mmCIF file of C-alpha atoms in Angstrom:
data_model
loop_
_atom_site.group_PDB
_atom_site.id
_atom_site.type_symbol
_atom_site.label_atom_id
_atom_site.label_comp_id
_atom_site.label_asym_id
_atom_site.label_seq_id
_atom_site.Cartn_x
_atom_site.Cartn_y
_atom_site.Cartn_z
ATOM 1 C CA MET A 1 0.762 4.948 5.188
ATOM 2 C CA GLY A 2 -0.519 8.428 4.392
ATOM 3 C CA ARG A 3 -0.730 9.401 8.058
ATOM 4 C CA VAL A 4 2.818 8.249 8.736
ATOM 5 C CA ARG A 5 4.044 10.277 5.768
ATOM 6 C CA SER A 6 2.111 13.307 7.019
ATOM 7 C CA VAL A 7 3.598 12.989 10.517
ATOM 8 C CA LEU A 8 7.100 12.652 9.104
ATOM 9 C CA ARG A 9 6.610 15.687 6.842
ATOM 10 C CA SER A 10 5.385 17.740 9.793
ATOM 11 C CA ALA A 11 8.331 16.575 11.917
ATOM 12 C CA TYR A 12 10.712 17.509 9.096
ATOM 13 C CA PHE A 13 9.028 20.908 8.848
ATOM 14 C CA ALA A 14 9.636 21.420 12.582
ATOM 15 C CA VAL A 15 13.339 20.710 12.141
ATOM 16 C CA LEU A 16 13.461 23.170 9.233
ATOM 17 C CA GLY A 17 11.986 25.890 11.457
ATOM 18 C CA LEU A 18 15.343 27.168 12.676
ATOM 19 C CA PRO A 19 17.133 27.490 9.324
ATOM 20 C CA MET A 20 13.923 28.670 7.674
ATOM 21 C CA ALA A 21 13.692 31.561 10.148
ATOM 22 C CA PHE A 22 16.684 33.203 8.491
ATOM 23 C CA GLY A 23 15.261 33.044 4.964
ATOM 24 C CA SER A 24 13.158 35.587 3.153
ATOM 25 C CA PRO A 25 9.354 35.377 3.443
ATOM 26 C CA PRO A 26 8.975 34.083 -0.158
ATOM 27 C CA ALA A 27 11.525 31.348 0.586
ATOM 28 C CA ARG A 28 9.645 30.409 3.776
ATOM 29 C CA ALA A 29 6.390 30.152 1.821
ATOM 30 C CA ARG A 30 8.082 28.023 -0.831
ATOM 31 C CA VAL A 31 9.518 25.649 1.795
ATOM 32 C CA THR A 32 6.098 25.369 3.433
ATOM 33 C CA ARG A 33 4.469 24.456 0.117
ATOM 34 C CA ARG A 34 7.158 21.963 -0.862
ATOM 35 C CA VAL A 35 7.619 20.164 2.450
ATOM 36 C CA LEU A 36 3.983 19.939 3.503
ATOM 37 C CA ARG A 37 2.632 19.687 -0.061
ATOM 38 C CA MET A 38 -0.177 22.096 0.595
ATOM 39 C CA PRO A 39 -1.094 25.496 -0.795
ATOM 40 C CA PHE A 40 0.337 28.410 1.125
ATOM 41 C CA GLU A 41 -0.263 31.956 0.009
ATOM 42 C CA LEU A 42 2.044 34.744 1.106
ATOM 43 C CA ARG A 43 0.037 37.918 1.697
ATOM 44 C CA GLY A 44 2.529 40.751 2.065
ATOM 45 C CA PRO A 45 3.489 40.197 5.675
ATOM 46 C CA GLY A 46 5.414 43.446 6.089
ATOM 47 C CA VAL A 47 8.565 43.966 8.099
ATOM 48 C CA VAL A 48 7.038 43.625 11.587
ATOM 49 C CA ARG A 49 5.254 40.357 10.799
ATOM 50 C CA ALA A 50 8.310 38.944 8.989
ATOM 51 C CA VAL A 51 10.603 39.753 11.921
ATOM 52 C CA ALA A 52 8.080 38.386 14.424
ATOM 53 C CA HIS A 53 7.848 35.182 12.399
ATOM 54 C CA SER A 54 11.642 34.952 12.241
ATOM 55 C CA LEU A 55 12.003 35.284 16.003
ATOM 56 C CA LEU A 56 9.180 32.918 16.904
ATOM 57 C CA SER A 57 10.105 30.378 14.251
ATOM 58 C CA ALA A 58 13.719 30.370 15.426
ATOM 59 C CA ALA A 59 12.618 29.943 19.047
ATOM 60 C CA VAL A 60 10.359 27.009 18.218
ATOM 61 C CA GLY A 61 13.021 25.610 15.877
ATOM 62 C CA VAL A 62 15.568 25.579 18.699
ATOM 63 C CA VAL A 63 13.134 23.518 20.767
ATOM 64 C CA ALA A 64 12.685 21.133 17.822
ATOM 65 C CA TRP A 65 16.441 20.684 17.498
ATOM 66 C CA PHE A 66 16.681 20.010 21.246
ATOM 67 C CA VAL A 67 14.047 17.291 20.838
ATOM 68 C CA VAL A 68 16.072 15.775 17.971
ATOM 69 C CA PHE A 69 19.171 15.915 20.177
ATOM 70 C CA LEU A 70 17.411 14.142 23.060
ATOM 71 C CA ALA A 71 16.012 11.489 20.713
ATOM 72 C CA GLY A 72 19.477 10.883 19.285
ATOM 73 C CA ILE A 73 21.051 10.595 22.711
ATOM 74 C CA GLY A 74 18.325 8.215 23.849
ATOM 75 C CA LEU A 75 18.716 6.034 20.775
ATOM 76 C CA VAL A 76 22.517 5.873 20.952
ATOM 77 C CA ARG A 77 22.567 5.243 24.698
ATOM 78 C CA GLY A 78 19.903 2.558 24.383
ATOM 79 C CA ILE A 79 21.460 0.670 21.509
ATOM 80 C CA PHE A 80 25.014 0.954 22.827
ATOM 81 C CA TYR A 81 24.028 0.500 26.479
ATOM 82 C CA PRO A 82 26.945 -1.819 27.392
ATOM 83 C CA LEU A 83 29.406 0.839 26.228
ATOM 84 C CA VAL A 84 27.864 3.656 28.280
ATOM 85 C CA ALA A 85 26.746 1.749 31.396
ATOM 86 C CA ALA A 86 28.818 1.860 34.539
ATOM 87 C CA ASN A 87 28.581 -1.910 35.190
ATOM 88 C CA ASP A 88 25.672 -1.369 37.588
ATOM 89 C CA TYR A 89 23.310 -3.913 36.081
ATOM 90 C CA GLU A 90 21.803 -4.883 39.434
ATOM 91 C CA ASN A 91 19.840 -1.626 39.649
ATOM 92 C CA SER A 92 19.151 -1.015 35.967
ATOM 93 C CA TRP A 93 16.024 -1.807 33.967
ATOM 94 C CA GLY A 94 16.181 -5.386 32.769
ATOM 95 C CA GLY A 95 19.013 -6.249 35.156
ATOM 96 C CA PRO A 96 20.715 -7.977 36.917
ATOM 97 C CA THR A 97 22.397 -9.289 33.759
ATOM 98 C CA LEU A 98 23.999 -7.313 30.952
ATOM 99 C CA ALA A 99 21.865 -9.053 28.314
ATOM 100 C CA GLY A 100 18.615 -8.187 30.073
ATOM 101 C CA ALA A 101 19.607 -4.582 30.704
ATOM 102 C CA TRP A 102 20.788 -4.174 27.130
ATOM 103 C CA ALA A 103 17.600 -5.686 25.691
ATOM 104 C CA VAL A 104 15.344 -3.430 27.745
ATOM 105 C CA HIS A 105 17.307 -0.250 27.040
ATOM 106 C CA ALA A 106 17.656 -0.928 23.314
ATOM 107 C CA GLY A 107 14.008 -1.945 22.977
ATOM 108 C CA LEU A 108 12.828 1.137 24.830
ATOM 109 C CA ALA A 109 15.058 3.434 22.771
ATOM 110 C CA VAL A 110 13.691 2.066 19.508
ATOM 111 C CA ALA A 111 10.092 1.960 20.774
ATOM 112 C CA LEU A 112 10.221 5.643 21.736
ATOM 113 C CA LEU A 113 11.159 6.811 18.219
ATOM 114 C CA PRO A 114 7.494 7.198 17.159
ATOM 115 C CA VAL A 115 6.835 9.260 20.289
ATOM 116 C CA TRP A 116 9.701 11.598 19.398
ATOM 117 C CA ALA A 117 8.353 11.835 15.835
ATOM 118 C CA LEU A 118 4.876 12.737 17.118
ATOM 119 C CA LEU A 119 6.340 15.400 19.409
ATOM 120 C CA LEU A 120 8.240 16.884 16.470
ATOM 121 C CA ALA A 121 5.090 16.719 14.323
ATOM 122 C CA GLY A 122 3.255 18.743 16.975
ATOM 123 C CA ILE A 123 6.015 21.322 16.932
ATOM 124 C CA GLY A 124 5.769 21.341 13.131
ATOM 125 C CA ALA A 125 2.039 22.049 13.412
ATOM 126 C CA VAL A 126 2.827 25.075 15.603
ATOM 127 C CA GLU A 127 5.394 26.208 13.019
ATOM 128 C CA LEU A 128 2.805 25.914 10.243
ATOM 129 C CA ARG A 129 0.173 27.871 12.189
ATOM 130 C CA LEU A 130 2.772 30.561 12.939
ATOM 131 C CA ALA A 131 3.515 30.902 9.242
ATOM 132 C CA GLN A 132 -0.198 31.007 8.395
ATOM 133 C CA ARG A 133 -0.861 33.703 10.992
ATOM 134 C CA LEU A 134 2.155 35.937 10.481
ATOM 135 C CA LEU A 135 3.037 35.438 6.817
ATOM 136 C CA GLY A 136 -0.306 34.416 5.329
ATOM 137 C CA ARG A 137 -2.470 36.621 7.582
ATOM 138 C CA ASN A 138 -5.235 34.038 7.721
ATOM 139 C CA GLY A 139 -4.409 31.663 10.565
ATOM 140 C CA PRO A 140 -5.584 31.515 14.160
ATOM 141 C CA TRP A 141 -4.098 33.760 16.846
ATOM 142 C CA TRP A 142 -3.136 31.014 19.328
ATOM 143 C CA PRO A 143 0.234 29.965 17.800
ATOM 144 C CA ILE A 144 1.909 33.164 18.947
ATOM 145 C CA PRO A 145 1.436 32.624 22.711
ATOM 146 C CA VAL A 146 1.908 28.850 22.258
ATOM 147 C CA ALA A 147 5.282 29.471 20.576
ATOM 148 C CA LEU A 148 6.355 31.727 23.446
ATOM 149 C CA VAL A 149 5.265 29.182 26.061
ATOM 150 C CA LEU A 150 6.901 26.345 24.137
ATOM 151 C CA PHE A 151 10.176 28.252 24.024
ATOM 152 C CA LEU A 152 10.049 29.079 27.748
ATOM 153 C CA VAL A 153 9.220 25.475 28.661
ATOM 154 C CA GLY A 154 12.073 24.357 26.404
ATOM 155 C CA ILE A 155 14.473 26.674 28.254
ATOM 156 C CA VAL A 156 13.335 25.372 31.644
ATOM 157 C CA PHE A 157 13.626 21.754 30.487
ATOM 158 C CA PHE A 158 17.081 22.413 29.009
ATOM 159 C CA MET A 159 18.278 23.962 32.271
ATOM 160 C CA ALA A 160 16.897 21.016 34.251
ATOM 161 C CA TRP A 161 18.562 18.596 31.813
ATOM 162 C CA LEU A 162 21.898 20.389 32.246
ATOM 163 C CA HIS A 163 21.716 20.212 36.033
ATOM 164 C CA GLN A 164 20.683 16.585 36.362
ATOM 165 C CA ALA A 165 22.866 14.405 38.520
#
């Protein structure tokens, strides 16, 4: 049960990345300590590091909120499949009947919730390492390029999602 709680805390921390980016560095450190229940020491980040953390944390936080949005859409569409389907059960998963298609879509939507939570927990881990590097001055260097790549991949995926048929 401890691992599940840890994953959920990290996922919650990822979702807090966007609003946390607009707070002061002491508030960000306090949120990190409270949500993740771990020591986090703020070591005078300075203006440049604080602004860099704000920008990168907001960028990664936007990606986290997009993941939450996709998970919500998937869950609602799966559970309420008969309301959103276009009566094309012949070619849908679980078809050719409504009951089969509904069962498969609802089951898949619910079964994917842990995958979405793990993805958010990974984003939360990047958020934590960003805070350690930029605000605590003692973390690894890799979260900075990872945050940039994550944001760019999120933009590309969002554009592809918008243009799907």
